[in-house]
Each structure stands twice: as C-alpha cells, then as structure tokens.
Amino acid sequence: MLFEFEQFLNRCFDIQSSQSTICSMTRNGDGETGRLLDGHPDDPIDESTQTNLLPMDEFSDDSSPPTPRFMQDQGSYRYLKWVPVPFRKFSKATVKWAKGPDIPEAHTIKPLFPFIQEAPIRFLDKHVSKRRHRILLLISFYFLWVLTFALVMHGGNTATEIEGWGKPGNIGCGNTYWVPGNRCGLNGNDCRPFGGSGFAFRCPANCAGQWVWNPRAVGDQEISYQPLVIGGPSEDDEPPIYRSDSFICSAAIHAGVINNRAGGCGVVSLVGYHTNFHNSSRNGIDSIPFDSNFPSSFTFHNKITCEANDARWELLFVSLTFTILLSLFTTSPGVFFFSIFIGLFFHVGLASDPPFTGDTASLVSNLLGKLLPASFCAYVIYVNMGVRRILIGLTAQIEKTVLWLGGCWLGSLTNYTFERWIPIQRLNGHDLKQQPGAIISLIVIVVILFFIVIKQIYFFQREGRLVQYLGIYGIFLGGIFVSLLLPGLSLRIHHYILALLLLPGTSMQTRPSLLYQGILIGFFINGIARWGFDPVLQTPSALQGDAQHNSKLPHISPPTIQLGENISSIRFSWLPPPEPFDGISVLVNDVERFRGYTDEGFASDKHFVWTKDPRANEPEYFRFAYMEGTQSWDYTRAGIWNADGSWTEMQPGASKIKSRSLDGEKMTR
C-alpha cells in the first residue's frame, strides 16, 4: 500500500509541473486510491473513475502521462474524417449492439407441462437405472427396428408370377420404349422392335410425379411440368394405345392398370404403327394428344392377375414408430441425433425416395457407398453446426419430438411435401423463368426467410454471438460470389448445400430453431440419400440437361409441294451448314428420317424429299437441326404439312426436343 501511495504522489507532482491540477485523496471500502479532479474538458480521461477495477497504469511500467481527452476522441476517427458525425455515432452504436449485452442470455427451453414431458425420463430412471442395462436396451431396440424394417420391405418386394409372362421385372418411373430426339437413330432403328413383343413389369409408387422438367416437343406442342403420356383410350371400352416415348409407369396409372399410391404390376406389349393418339384425363393424369402417325406404340393387357404393392407407406409407419419412441426416451444428444440420421438416411434411400437401381442388392450397395461421407458430414454438423448445442440439456421430450423430429421427417420426405407445395425444381435462372409460379413462390420464400433471419439475429444478439456468426455468413457469401465469377462453371445450390449453409443459423436452444434445424437436417438426408454428393459447380452443359443449346438453326427455304391422288411429296432445301457443323438432321413426326453430311456429296446434304398418302388425311411435322459428327444441336420449331396439302411455316426459334435423355429416363428393350 505504501508503494502504491508513492506512485500516486509521483504522478500528481509530474502533472502539476505542466498544468494546474488539484490532487486529492479518496478512500473506498478496499483501501486508498488516487483521483484527479477533472477541471478542464481536455484533461485526460481517468479510467479508474469509470470502473471499480484497478486502472491499467497500476499494472504497467509505462510512466508516461496519459493521452488528453481531445486526442483520444479524434484518434478513433483520424482516418475517417470524411464520415459524417451522425453516421459515426450510428455505426458505433450498431457495433455495440451487435456485441450483445454485458451479460449474455443463454436461451434454454423450459418444458411446457414438465411433469408430462419428463415422464419418459423418469420411467427409464426408475426401471432401467444402470448404464449397462440401458446399452443392452438400446442395442435390442436397434435390432428390433432393423428386423421389422427388413421383414416389411421383403414383403413389399415380392410379386406374384403372371401366367404366361413369368415374374414381373422392376422398371423405373422414367422408363420408355423410345428416347427423345435422334437417339433412336435413323428411322428409329436403334429402338426396334416396334411391335410384337412385351413383358411383365412392376412399377414403384408415386410415378405420377415423374414429370418432364424441360419442354419436350410433341408434334407442334411443347410439353413441360407434367407426365409424358401421349395417347390413351378414345372410349372407355377400347384398349388404350400410347406412343412409345410415353413413360410406361405413368401410362399404366392413366390406363388404370396400377395405382399411384402403391405402384403395381402388369403386362405391356408393343403394337407397332399407330395414328391419331387421343388424349384424356384419367386417374389424375392428363394425357397429350398427337394427331399424326408414329412407328411404335404400346398397350396394356387386360384381365391380368398380379399382386405387387410398394411397401413405402408401411415402412413409413415402421420408421415413424421407432423414431418417435427413440426421441421420447432418449436424452443423450449424440445417441438421438446419429440414430435418427442413419435411420432416416436408409428410410429415404430404401423406401420413400429410392434411386432406381433395378434390385435391392444394388440399392443397398448404392446407399452404403454414400453412407461413409454422409456420416462424416453428420459428425461435423453435430459438433460444429449447432446440433449438439441445441439438444444438450433438453428435457422437453414431446416438444423435441414434435418440432425437431417432425421437422426432420418433413424435410426427409421432401418429394411428398415441399416439392408438391413449391413449384421450384432447381434454383437457377433458367428453371425459374420457365416453370409456372416459380418466381412468385421464390419471392414468398424470400420474404418468409427474411423474417426468420431477423428473429434469429435477435436471438444471436442476446447470446452475444452475433458478430461471430455474421463473420461466418460473410465467408459463405464471399464463397458464393467467387463461385459465380468462375469462368466456364455454374453454381447450383442442391438440397444438401442449402442445409449446410443455413444450419449454423439454428445453433441456439429455442423452439423455432428446433423446427428449422430439423427441416434442414431432413433436407440434407434427402439430398444425399437420393441424389448423392452432386457437384456444387457444374459445367453449363451438365446444368442444362436436355434444354436447348441456343445453337444456330438451319435456314430452310419454302418447300416445293406436289399433290397427287395416290401419293404427294414435299421437297426441302437449304444452304450448306456453317462451321463447325458438318451435317443436317430432319425429324418427321418426332422421328429422325434424314441425316446428311457435307462429305457425302452434293445431293445428300442439301435437300430432303418426303412422301405420304393423301388419303391418310393427317398432318405431318418437320424439324431441322445442324449436326456436328453424331451430335445433333437445336432443332427448329415444327413446320406443318397440313392434311389438305398446304404448308404452315415454322415459327422462329428452337424447339426444346434434345438428343439427351431426361433425369431418370431410360429406354426399355
């Protein structure tokens, strides 16, 4: 104490030598301290008068006099003199607010009706109090879950044999006999036979949701955002006839052979050439009309006895039961999270939204290949993205089950929930422009997210963690901005990427955060189990899918038409293709009927003649595209040779039929 008093006197005498200052003594409850009586606005700020803590000078060997107040005030803004004073004050107040209160408020959920919500915990504490008994109980629970799931799934995979056709073969929702564009080759030879064959098939559930995402040309129509089903029964008592590029399973639903909820089995047969495909609305599917001819078509056999049901709804009941029980009786955050994550991962991949692989063994192999990287991501999510923080110490078992687990199921079943409610297939400009209602839906989603973000910012500020998380999201936004600038690559936000971006914003124990976090975990599970780790940065062609290339289109001269009683002809001509193209492809009624190259001679690549029987009394549709090797580029819109022999010129621009297949679309041989 004597030493401190000497230091105090020395400081007082040093300051008195340069300016008039009164030195005084004051005594507090802990001892004696010195204080300078502030008599001038430019006197130094004595920090010891602002706090009960000892001044920093007491712990420093620096004996230089303190900085005057006016210099302290100007030092903070010496490089920002151009900034208006009101803005300086506002920014300073904002920064102070963002740092949060002096004593942070840690949010915790206090259970509503705790006696009821904590009853499962008390039950376990009373009847299974020992740790080893709880471990044995958990292992038995896992075993019973897996066994029940496997038995129900095995029962759903069996199908009765069909007399004369054998056991039905599994096909996907996108299987067809005929693939788009010119992939069936000249005159469709690569998709033969056109008739005289058939097979017993089995379709999964929910095939009415297999849509054409990019517009598909059918005659002079462009079809999108609906199942590709062309044709159907003209009368209720007639057998339905469908064009061979229709989705087989969707057509079977339309014909009433199977139902969308449970799938089913049947027999399909090719019937060859057909003309005038009728449209109708049946069983929730609107078929597409086509008033011309097509070389291949198919129908379904009636009076076929076959039993095969997709067990996904029974499996949903099994998984829901076991996950709810686990949620109610588990307080360990790790056991709860990883059990739910792995259980829902296999449920999505095996039951609710499985990728088509043909058989169960291939499906399990596919999922096991995704499980290891998914488990690593799950660990990072649990430790570093707020899952452990939000679940630890949580005893509101019913609220956890309803909000977190319920949200997780909602996100995991996104093919039945959000994809049905929100008309947005992919977050890119091309899809948003062409999908009806997508832009309005996106605006509504952004507004909802805005209010959610504001609320989450408030929670982070009260916990004193706002600045830290603003820095994290600043890094995220910087990464997205850099990705948008990379040449030759396009950014695509997948389900799992969206979840990873938003999950850190749910890392506080509040009821809204329980719901948000559960939904995002479900998004991640669904995205990986169904689609895998698709790249975030994709080339434009990969992102484009079967959309048009915006390539150059052939300039077709007005055709020469010759009409006759028994045969009529139409002749087309064009200029040689520019570089780098080396040929022309012509589609007639969506079938490639001509392919000519510049190195085959003058006649083969500069004109095309097509004939028809005028008694057919039907129009025919012509499209033209440049070729580059075996690759066909954008086709023109359809020009129509009408039934009366007149010609309707094609509209400007490209049609949307392409040579690549759609997602999930496969040719059945």
XYZ file of C-alpha atoms in Angstrom:
669
model
C 0.000 0.000 0.000
C 2.856 2.390 0.759
C 4.435 1.680 -2.589
C 1.149 2.453 -4.394
C 0.822 5.698 -2.446
C 4.306 6.799 -3.526
C 3.483 6.112 -7.144
C 0.324 8.143 -6.821
C 2.200 11.177 -5.371
C 4.809 10.998 -8.126
C 2.118 11.123 -10.787
C 0.403 14.056 -9.111
C 3.623 16.104 -8.894
C 4.542 15.274 -12.527
C 1.197 16.527 -13.781
C 1.326 19.647 -11.556
C 4.574 20.701 -13.179
C 2.883 21.046 -16.598
C -0.625 22.195 -15.660
C -2.591 23.247 -12.600
C -4.291 20.229 -11.121
C -5.661 19.546 -7.711
C -4.535 16.300 -6.199
C -6.847 14.759 -3.743
C -7.264 11.592 -1.871
C -10.320 9.480 -1.504
C -10.917 6.334 0.408
C -13.145 3.490 -0.592
C -14.088 0.301 1.118
C -10.966 -1.582 -0.067
C -8.264 0.982 0.542
C -6.835 4.243 -0.637
C -6.795 5.277 -4.262
C -5.845 8.468 -6.015
C -8.122 10.546 -8.251
C -7.569 13.624 -10.368
C -10.276 16.218 -10.080
C -11.305 16.908 -13.656
C -11.429 20.654 -14.106
C -10.944 21.077 -17.872
C -12.564 19.433 -20.927
C -9.150 18.468 -22.316
C -7.930 16.793 -19.149
C -7.064 13.110 -19.614
C -9.856 10.581 -19.050
C -9.184 8.796 -15.797
C -10.380 5.254 -16.478
C -10.203 4.454 -12.772
C -13.150 6.781 -12.181
C -15.273 4.859 -14.697
C -14.976 1.415 -13.146
C -14.401 -0.348 -9.877
C -11.446 -2.204 -11.362
C -7.880 -1.024 -10.793
C -6.590 1.265 -13.565
C -4.314 -0.324 -16.125
C -1.497 2.006 -15.040
C -1.202 0.052 -11.838
C -0.095 -2.971 -13.859
C 2.139 -1.176 -16.336
C 5.726 0.020 -16.100
C 4.979 2.872 -18.528
C 5.227 6.142 -16.541
C 4.407 8.476 -19.468
C 1.496 10.881 -18.907
C -1.918 9.765 -20.247
C -3.274 10.970 -23.604
C -5.509 14.089 -23.349
C -9.200 13.537 -23.977
C -9.473 15.555 -27.198
C -6.689 13.429 -28.713
C -8.459 10.241 -27.625
C -11.718 11.422 -29.199
C -10.042 12.290 -32.504
C -7.821 9.193 -32.634
C -10.671 6.800 -33.330
C -11.694 8.668 -36.486
C -8.438 10.204 -37.654
C -8.674 8.232 -40.939
C -12.446 8.702 -41.261
C -12.788 12.466 -41.025
C -14.888 12.426 -44.190
C -17.546 10.260 -42.478
C -20.428 12.389 -41.111
C -20.621 12.537 -37.341
C -24.205 11.143 -37.154
C -23.136 8.121 -39.182
C -20.125 7.615 -36.912
C -22.376 7.622 -33.879
C -24.867 5.271 -35.525
C -22.189 2.804 -36.614
C -20.620 2.866 -33.171
C -23.983 2.209 -31.552
C -24.674 -0.605 -34.041
C -21.373 -2.304 -33.318
C -22.008 -2.001 -29.594
C -25.489 -3.509 -30.021
C -24.154 -6.357 -32.194
C -21.717 -7.354 -29.460
C -24.684 -8.087 -27.259
C -25.421 -7.332 -23.610
C -22.673 -7.255 -20.995
C -24.123 -10.432 -19.509
C -25.175 -12.739 -22.413
C -28.503 -14.502 -22.155
C -28.209 -18.215 -22.922
C -31.521 -19.389 -24.323
C -32.895 -22.618 -22.913
C -36.237 -24.311 -23.450
C -38.250 -24.750 -20.292
C -40.704 -27.586 -20.958
C -44.390 -26.835 -21.071
C -46.102 -29.174 -18.603
C -42.782 -30.613 -17.422
C -44.446 -33.389 -15.421
C -45.866 -34.844 -18.639
C -42.868 -34.199 -20.916
C -40.334 -35.615 -18.469
C -42.386 -38.720 -17.688
C -40.425 -40.947 -20.143
C -37.149 -39.879 -18.495
C -38.473 -40.685 -15.029
C -39.748 -44.036 -16.286
C -36.279 -45.007 -17.533
C -34.608 -43.727 -14.370
C -36.922 -45.888 -12.288
C -36.919 -49.132 -14.289
C -33.605 -49.034 -16.229
C -31.288 -47.121 -13.964
C -27.976 -48.863 -14.704
C -25.879 -47.794 -17.662
C -25.149 -51.296 -18.965
C -28.836 -52.144 -18.906
C -29.607 -49.055 -20.950
C -26.943 -50.003 -23.502
C -28.430 -53.503 -23.851
C -31.899 -51.990 -24.194
C -30.678 -49.625 -26.938
C -28.981 -52.454 -28.861
C -32.158 -54.537 -28.628
C -34.148 -51.540 -29.843
C -31.867 -51.151 -32.890
C -32.102 -54.863 -33.669
C -35.904 -54.841 -33.496
C -36.043 -51.727 -35.707
C -33.817 -53.246 -38.406
C -35.607 -56.611 -38.271
C -39.082 -55.091 -38.574
C -37.990 -52.813 -41.422
C -36.347 -55.705 -43.301
C -39.372 -58.009 -42.969
C -41.819 -55.352 -44.175
C -39.528 -54.391 -47.059
C -39.089 -58.027 -48.084
C -42.854 -58.458 -48.174
C -43.183 -55.396 -50.367
C -40.539 -56.624 -52.827
C -42.374 -59.827 -53.678
C -44.712 -60.056 -56.654
C -46.807 -62.925 -57.922
C -45.863 -64.538 -61.213
C -48.104 -63.810 -64.184
C -49.247 -66.840 -66.121
C -47.529 -66.949 -69.482
C -45.252 -63.990 -68.646
C -43.373 -65.014 -65.523
C -42.246 -62.801 -62.674
C -42.595 -59.047 -63.304
C -39.377 -57.122 -63.794
C -38.736 -53.873 -61.923
C -38.714 -50.698 -64.016
C -38.312 -47.073 -63.002
C -40.872 -44.304 -63.313
C -38.996 -42.839 -66.279
C -38.658 -45.999 -68.406
C -39.786 -45.719 -72.026
C -39.592 -47.725 -75.243
C -38.411 -44.684 -77.220
C -35.978 -41.950 -76.210
C -36.157 -38.317 -77.380
C -34.590 -36.567 -80.334
C -32.500 -38.686 -82.680
C -31.150 -41.109 -80.056
C -33.159 -43.942 -81.620
C -31.174 -43.439 -84.798
C -32.275 -43.054 -88.388
C -35.867 -44.272 -88.830
C -35.816 -45.334 -85.176
C -33.803 -48.486 -85.940
C -31.942 -48.364 -82.612
C -35.266 -48.635 -80.737
C -36.592 -51.718 -82.537
C -38.674 -53.827 -82.377
C -41.673 -51.597 -82.987
C -44.252 -54.304 -82.310
C -44.792 -57.962 -81.488
C -43.057 -58.030 -78.089
C -43.949 -57.361 -74.491
C -43.021 -58.118 -70.906
C -44.367 -58.247 -67.365
C -43.392 -55.125 -65.439
C -43.569 -53.776 -61.928
C -43.654 -50.040 -61.120
C -42.873 -48.299 -57.817
C -45.273 -45.909 -56.135
C -45.584 -42.194 -56.903
C -44.801 -42.454 -60.643
C -47.382 -39.770 -61.403
C -44.726 -37.389 -60.065
C -42.314 -38.270 -62.898
C -42.500 -35.077 -64.934
C -40.858 -33.613 -67.987
C -38.902 -30.700 -66.498
C -37.680 -29.084 -69.729
C -40.179 -28.556 -72.580
C -40.476 -31.622 -74.848
C -41.678 -31.294 -78.443
C -44.668 -33.466 -79.386
C -45.876 -32.533 -82.860
C -46.298 -28.774 -82.747
C -46.740 -28.762 -78.955
C -44.140 -28.202 -76.259
C -44.886 -30.191 -73.103
C -43.402 -29.465 -69.678
C -44.137 -29.966 -65.975
C -46.405 -32.969 -66.448
C -46.001 -36.726 -67.010
C -45.096 -37.630 -70.593
C -48.131 -39.730 -71.521
C -49.108 -39.438 -75.203
C -52.383 -41.060 -76.165
C -54.784 -43.277 -74.257
C -58.212 -44.803 -74.732
C -60.532 -42.979 -77.090
C -63.531 -44.732 -75.494
C -63.843 -46.460 -72.140
C -64.348 -49.864 -73.761
C -61.363 -49.594 -76.122
C -57.812 -50.714 -75.241
C -55.553 -47.732 -74.547
C -52.823 -47.055 -77.138
C -49.842 -44.898 -76.155
C -46.953 -43.532 -78.184
C -43.748 -45.425 -77.371
C -41.937 -42.417 -75.953
C -44.530 -42.213 -73.144
C -43.453 -43.101 -69.610
C -44.634 -46.707 -69.179
C -45.492 -46.447 -65.475
C -47.299 -43.124 -65.831
C -49.254 -44.546 -68.774
C -50.150 -47.614 -66.655
C -51.556 -45.293 -63.974
C -53.506 -43.387 -66.642
C -54.893 -46.669 -68.022
C -55.873 -47.883 -64.549
C -53.549 -50.904 -64.618
C -51.743 -49.778 -61.431
C -52.356 -47.019 -58.888
C -50.055 -44.172 -57.979
C -50.133 -44.715 -54.220
C -48.901 -48.314 -54.140
C -47.497 -48.944 -57.620
C -48.248 -52.367 -59.038
C -47.568 -54.752 -61.901
C -48.974 -55.637 -65.290
C -48.110 -56.636 -68.860
C -47.219 -54.176 -71.625
C -46.948 -55.067 -75.336
C -45.729 -53.194 -78.379
C -48.343 -52.878 -81.127
C -46.292 -51.065 -83.797
C -47.518 -48.307 -86.115
C -50.440 -46.229 -84.901
C -52.056 -42.953 -85.844
C -54.186 -40.340 -84.122
C -53.397 -40.693 -80.413
C -56.306 -39.455 -78.285
C -55.970 -37.505 -75.078
C -57.965 -37.907 -71.884
C -57.876 -37.152 -68.156
C -57.812 -40.330 -66.091
C -56.603 -41.211 -62.597
C -55.053 -37.809 -62.004
C -53.017 -37.706 -65.244
C -53.798 -35.604 -68.326
C -52.541 -37.345 -71.456
C -51.248 -35.497 -74.533
C -52.891 -35.714 -77.974
C -50.972 -36.386 -81.200
C -52.938 -36.238 -84.453
C -50.388 -37.879 -86.755
C -48.615 -41.241 -87.016
C -45.779 -42.833 -85.061
C -43.931 -46.064 -85.927
C -44.111 -47.599 -82.446
C -46.816 -47.731 -79.783
C -47.813 -49.904 -76.845
C -50.839 -51.057 -74.880
C -51.594 -52.939 -71.659
C -53.164 -56.361 -71.267
C -56.498 -56.598 -69.508
C -57.617 -59.366 -67.133
C -54.111 -59.929 -65.783
C -53.886 -61.229 -62.234
C -50.884 -59.767 -60.440
C -50.255 -58.749 -56.860
C -47.388 -56.386 -56.074
C -47.504 -53.340 -53.850
C -44.880 -50.796 -52.958
C -44.405 -51.037 -49.173
C -43.195 -47.464 -48.660
C -46.252 -46.447 -46.628
C -45.971 -49.476 -44.349
C -42.261 -48.751 -43.978
C -43.077 -45.131 -43.143
C -45.274 -46.342 -40.283
C -42.446 -48.580 -39.008
C -39.812 -45.840 -39.147
C -42.112 -43.224 -37.631
C -42.933 -45.518 -34.709
C -39.324 -46.316 -33.856
C -38.042 -42.742 -34.279
C -40.808 -41.343 -32.062
C -40.061 -43.889 -29.329
C -36.344 -43.107 -29.574
C -36.998 -39.373 -29.340
C -39.260 -39.664 -26.301
C -36.985 -41.908 -24.242
C -33.539 -40.574 -25.201
C -31.827 -37.624 -23.533
C -28.331 -38.173 -24.967
C -27.870 -35.703 -27.861
C -25.393 -37.976 -29.656
C -27.485 -41.137 -29.436
C -30.595 -39.261 -30.558
C -29.015 -37.411 -33.490
C -26.931 -40.187 -35.039
C -29.680 -42.786 -34.599
C -32.213 -40.529 -36.322
C -29.738 -39.537 -39.031
C -28.814 -43.094 -40.026
C -32.387 -44.371 -39.667
C -33.863 -41.686 -41.912
C -30.960 -41.973 -44.349
C -31.780 -45.621 -45.027
C -35.520 -44.971 -44.973
C -35.215 -42.348 -47.717
C -32.775 -44.426 -49.767
C -34.708 -47.702 -49.457
C -38.340 -46.667 -49.175
C -39.601 -43.103 -49.594
C -37.386 -41.791 -52.425
C -35.002 -44.533 -53.606
C -32.788 -44.057 -56.662
C -33.678 -46.634 -59.311
C -31.037 -49.356 -59.449
C -33.052 -52.396 -60.554
C -32.772 -54.641 -57.471
C -32.452 -54.408 -53.693
C -28.811 -55.544 -53.550
C -27.725 -52.774 -55.926
C -29.791 -50.279 -53.957
C -28.150 -51.239 -50.645
C -24.711 -51.080 -52.299
C -25.516 -47.604 -53.614
C -26.526 -46.383 -50.149
C -23.516 -47.876 -48.388
C -21.267 -46.023 -50.818
C -22.896 -42.728 -49.766
C -23.056 -43.534 -46.050
C -19.379 -43.004 -45.147
C -19.047 -39.423 -46.477
C -22.553 -38.658 -45.206
C -21.577 -39.855 -41.712
C -18.508 -37.610 -41.736
C -20.721 -34.663 -42.656
C -23.153 -35.664 -39.908
C -20.352 -35.541 -37.328
C -19.304 -32.060 -38.484
C -22.934 -30.925 -38.386
C -23.370 -32.320 -34.889
C -20.201 -30.815 -33.399
C -19.766 -27.543 -35.284
C -23.151 -26.515 -36.687
C -25.262 -26.260 -33.576
C -26.955 -29.662 -33.278
C -25.206 -30.624 -30.046
C -25.736 -27.126 -28.656
C -29.469 -27.193 -29.274
C -30.055 -30.741 -27.960
C -27.825 -30.822 -24.888
C -29.731 -30.482 -21.634
C -33.087 -30.554 -23.460
C -35.713 -32.373 -21.385
C -38.819 -31.222 -23.293
C -39.233 -34.661 -24.865
C -42.592 -34.062 -26.538
C -41.576 -30.677 -27.931
C -38.329 -32.175 -29.245
C -40.304 -34.954 -30.926
C -42.881 -32.649 -32.488
C -40.562 -29.820 -33.557
C -37.120 -31.333 -34.259
C -38.111 -34.869 -35.283
C -41.276 -33.687 -37.025
C -39.313 -31.105 -38.986
C -36.703 -33.716 -39.879
C -39.363 -36.011 -41.309
C -40.882 -33.061 -43.173
C -37.532 -32.339 -44.848
C -36.683 -36.006 -45.473
C -39.986 -36.577 -47.284
C -39.489 -33.506 -49.447
C -40.658 -35.414 -52.559
C -44.079 -35.611 -50.857
C -44.003 -32.265 -49.048
C -42.048 -29.274 -50.350
C -41.746 -30.493 -53.943
C -45.530 -30.858 -54.077
C -46.214 -27.487 -52.479
C -43.470 -25.357 -54.041
C -43.160 -25.244 -57.868
C -39.363 -24.863 -57.879
C -37.320 -27.781 -59.156
C -33.867 -26.178 -59.276
C -32.506 -22.835 -58.070
C -31.190 -21.476 -61.356
C -32.380 -18.699 -63.624
C -33.381 -20.980 -66.498
C -35.764 -23.102 -64.415
C -37.208 -20.139 -62.536
C -38.137 -18.420 -65.796
C -39.808 -21.396 -67.469
C -41.601 -23.067 -64.512
C -45.065 -21.578 -63.872
C -45.371 -19.963 -60.461
C -41.671 -20.397 -59.630
C -40.794 -16.696 -59.389
C -43.806 -15.873 -57.186
C -43.012 -18.839 -54.949
C -39.398 -17.724 -54.669
C -40.486 -14.223 -53.647
C -42.772 -15.650 -50.942
C -39.960 -17.905 -49.677
C -37.504 -14.995 -49.560
C -39.981 -12.866 -47.565
C -40.562 -15.692 -45.072
C -36.820 -16.301 -44.752
C -36.268 -12.578 -44.181
C -38.486 -12.551 -41.095
C -36.949 -15.804 -39.850
C -33.454 -14.335 -40.233
C -34.444 -11.175 -38.343
C -35.727 -13.278 -35.462
C -32.603 -15.458 -35.423
C -30.390 -12.338 -35.451
C -32.177 -11.141 -32.323
C -31.524 -14.448 -30.555
C -27.841 -14.389 -31.526
C -27.509 -10.790 -30.307
C -28.961 -11.641 -26.910
C -26.474 -14.524 -26.604
C -23.548 -12.281 -27.588
C -22.668 -14.417 -30.650
C -23.992 -12.235 -33.452
C -20.647 -10.810 -34.616
C -19.117 -14.290 -34.811
C -21.938 -15.657 -36.955
C -22.076 -12.590 -39.170
C -18.426 -13.332 -39.942
C -19.273 -16.951 -40.799
C -22.032 -15.942 -43.189
C -19.802 -13.268 -44.659
C -17.393 -16.060 -45.609
C -20.294 -18.069 -47.086
C -21.458 -15.115 -49.187
C -17.901 -14.441 -50.320
C -17.550 -18.059 -51.447
C -20.824 -17.871 -53.373
C -19.755 -14.611 -55.018
C -16.412 -16.090 -56.095
C -18.206 -19.188 -57.445
C -20.441 -17.003 -59.588
C -17.392 -15.361 -61.149
C -15.597 -18.578 -62.142
C -15.469 -18.895 -65.946
C -17.000 -21.973 -67.553
C -18.780 -23.110 -64.377
C -22.244 -22.506 -62.991
C -23.292 -22.561 -59.350
C -26.075 -24.960 -58.352
C -27.483 -24.946 -54.826
C -28.503 -28.544 -54.050
C -30.629 -29.719 -51.130
C -27.628 -30.632 -49.028
C -25.779 -27.386 -49.798
C -28.793 -25.315 -48.761
C -28.926 -27.228 -45.477
C -25.212 -26.745 -44.771
C -25.465 -23.010 -45.467
C -28.420 -22.422 -43.145
C -27.716 -24.853 -40.298
C -25.275 -22.579 -38.380
C -28.094 -20.054 -38.020
C -30.085 -22.513 -35.887
C -27.500 -23.053 -33.145
C -29.477 -21.845 -30.143
C -31.968 -23.686 -27.959
C -35.254 -22.079 -28.908
C -38.442 -23.659 -30.186
C -38.258 -22.049 -33.655
C -34.654 -23.220 -34.003
C -35.699 -26.788 -33.138
C -38.121 -26.766 -36.072
C -35.764 -25.039 -38.525
C -32.864 -27.331 -37.685
C -34.971 -30.467 -38.042
C -36.184 -29.405 -41.501
C -32.642 -28.612 -42.667
C -31.270 -31.937 -41.405
C -34.092 -33.621 -43.343
C -33.133 -31.693 -46.496
C -29.554 -32.891 -46.127
C -30.615 -36.520 -45.640
C -32.961 -36.492 -48.624
C -30.458 -34.793 -50.922
C -27.626 -37.235 -50.183
C -29.663 -40.456 -49.952
C -31.499 -39.748 -53.221
C -29.017 -37.876 -55.388
C -25.633 -38.199 -53.689
C -22.973 -35.501 -53.481
C -23.618 -33.763 -56.775
C -21.029 -31.060 -57.507
C -21.787 -27.509 -56.474
C -20.043 -26.123 -59.561
C -21.198 -27.667 -62.816
C -20.489 -27.002 -66.450
C -23.298 -25.236 -68.328
C -23.998 -28.379 -70.389
C -24.376 -30.545 -67.264
C -26.638 -27.974 -65.620
C -28.599 -27.527 -68.822
C -29.758 -31.135 -69.007
C -31.985 -31.579 -72.047
C -32.713 -27.859 -72.509
C -31.802 -26.113 -75.730
C -28.219 -25.071 -76.530
C -29.080 -21.769 -78.227
C -27.124 -23.027 -81.215
C -27.546 -21.829 -84.789
C -30.592 -23.105 -86.650
C -30.783 -24.168 -90.320
C -32.412 -21.714 -92.701
C -34.956 -23.719 -94.670
C -36.274 -22.401 -97.983
C -40.038 -22.620 -98.642
C -40.730 -26.239 -99.650
C -41.926 -27.471 -103.020
C -45.157 -29.462 -102.693
C -46.607 -31.818 -105.294
C -50.081 -33.210 -104.651
C -51.403 -36.390 -106.272
C -54.300 -38.786 -105.916
C -52.189 -41.695 -104.668
C -49.053 -40.003 -103.424
C -47.995 -36.492 -102.523
C -44.455 -35.201 -101.910
C -42.735 -32.284 -100.253
C -39.173 -31.216 -101.027
C -36.941 -29.151 -98.690
C -33.632 -27.468 -99.489
C -31.132 -25.417 -97.501
C -27.744 -23.752 -97.670
C -24.588 -25.637 -96.635
C -24.106 -25.661 -92.848
C -21.602 -23.148 -91.414
C -18.566 -24.131 -89.375
C -18.230 -26.138 -87.175
C -21.339 -28.060 -88.318
C -20.980 -30.745 -90.961
C -24.492 -32.123 -91.489
C -28.272 -31.801 -91.239
C -30.795 -33.884 -89.281
C -34.517 -33.903 -90.118
C -37.254 -35.132 -87.780
C -40.642 -36.096 -89.218
C -43.310 -36.610 -86.547
C -40.522 -36.646 -83.929
C -38.639 -39.484 -85.677
C -35.333 -38.893 -87.475
C -35.925 -39.569 -91.177
C -32.871 -37.928 -92.730
C -29.243 -37.375 -91.779
C -26.889 -35.937 -94.384
C -23.244 -34.819 -94.187
C -21.247 -32.429 -96.348
C -18.620 -35.044 -97.193
C -21.219 -37.385 -98.735
C -21.730 -35.298 -101.866
C -23.919 -32.503 -103.137
C -27.244 -34.309 -103.197
C -27.100 -35.893 -99.761
C -26.811 -32.805 -97.614
C -28.720 -30.034 -99.431
C -32.246 -31.375 -99.912
C -34.745 -33.828 -98.484
C -37.911 -35.322 -100.049
C -40.768 -36.848 -98.079
C -43.874 -38.547 -99.447
C -47.235 -39.552 -97.997
C -50.588 -40.989 -98.959
C -53.032 -38.059 -99.219
C -55.888 -40.380 -98.200
C -54.407 -40.554 -94.683
C -55.858 -37.100 -94.043
C -53.422 -36.229 -91.273
C -50.782 -33.516 -90.756
C -47.075 -34.177 -90.505
C -44.490 -32.224 -88.527
C -40.938 -31.358 -89.689
C -37.967 -30.132 -87.665
C -34.403 -29.421 -88.771
C -31.104 -29.255 -86.876
C -27.410 -28.950 -87.658
C -25.176 -31.924 -86.943
C -21.617 -31.964 -85.646
C -20.425 -35.514 -86.061
C -23.029 -37.692 -84.355
C -24.261 -34.824 -82.160
C -27.448 -33.039 -83.186
C -27.897 -29.497 -81.934
C -31.053 -27.403 -81.519
C -33.983 -28.321 -83.748
C -36.226 -25.695 -85.281
C -39.835 -25.382 -84.282
C -42.221 -27.577 -86.224
C -43.290 -26.728 -89.733
C -46.619 -28.408 -90.575
C -47.587 -30.148 -93.799
C -51.311 -29.958 -93.238
C -53.853 -32.642 -94.135
C -55.128 -30.511 -97.051
C -51.630 -30.312 -98.537
C -50.849 -26.723 -97.507
C -47.686 -25.734 -95.640
C -47.553 -23.845 -92.324
C -44.210 -22.138 -91.873
C -42.269 -22.917 -88.701
C -42.181 -20.232 -86.019
C -38.837 -18.547 -85.226
C -36.654 -20.086 -82.566
C -35.711 -23.543 -81.444
C -37.948 -26.328 -80.228
C -36.932 -27.920 -76.955
C -36.530 -31.534 -78.062
C -32.951 -32.710 -77.488
C -30.792 -35.720 -78.101
C -30.024 -36.311 -74.404
C -32.348 -38.105 -72.015
C -34.110 -36.598 -69.046
C -33.185 -37.283 -65.432
C -34.303 -40.810 -64.622
C -35.424 -41.602 -68.183
C -34.242 -44.938 -69.573
C -35.077 -46.923 -72.673
C -36.681 -50.318 -72.123
C -35.569 -53.054 -74.508
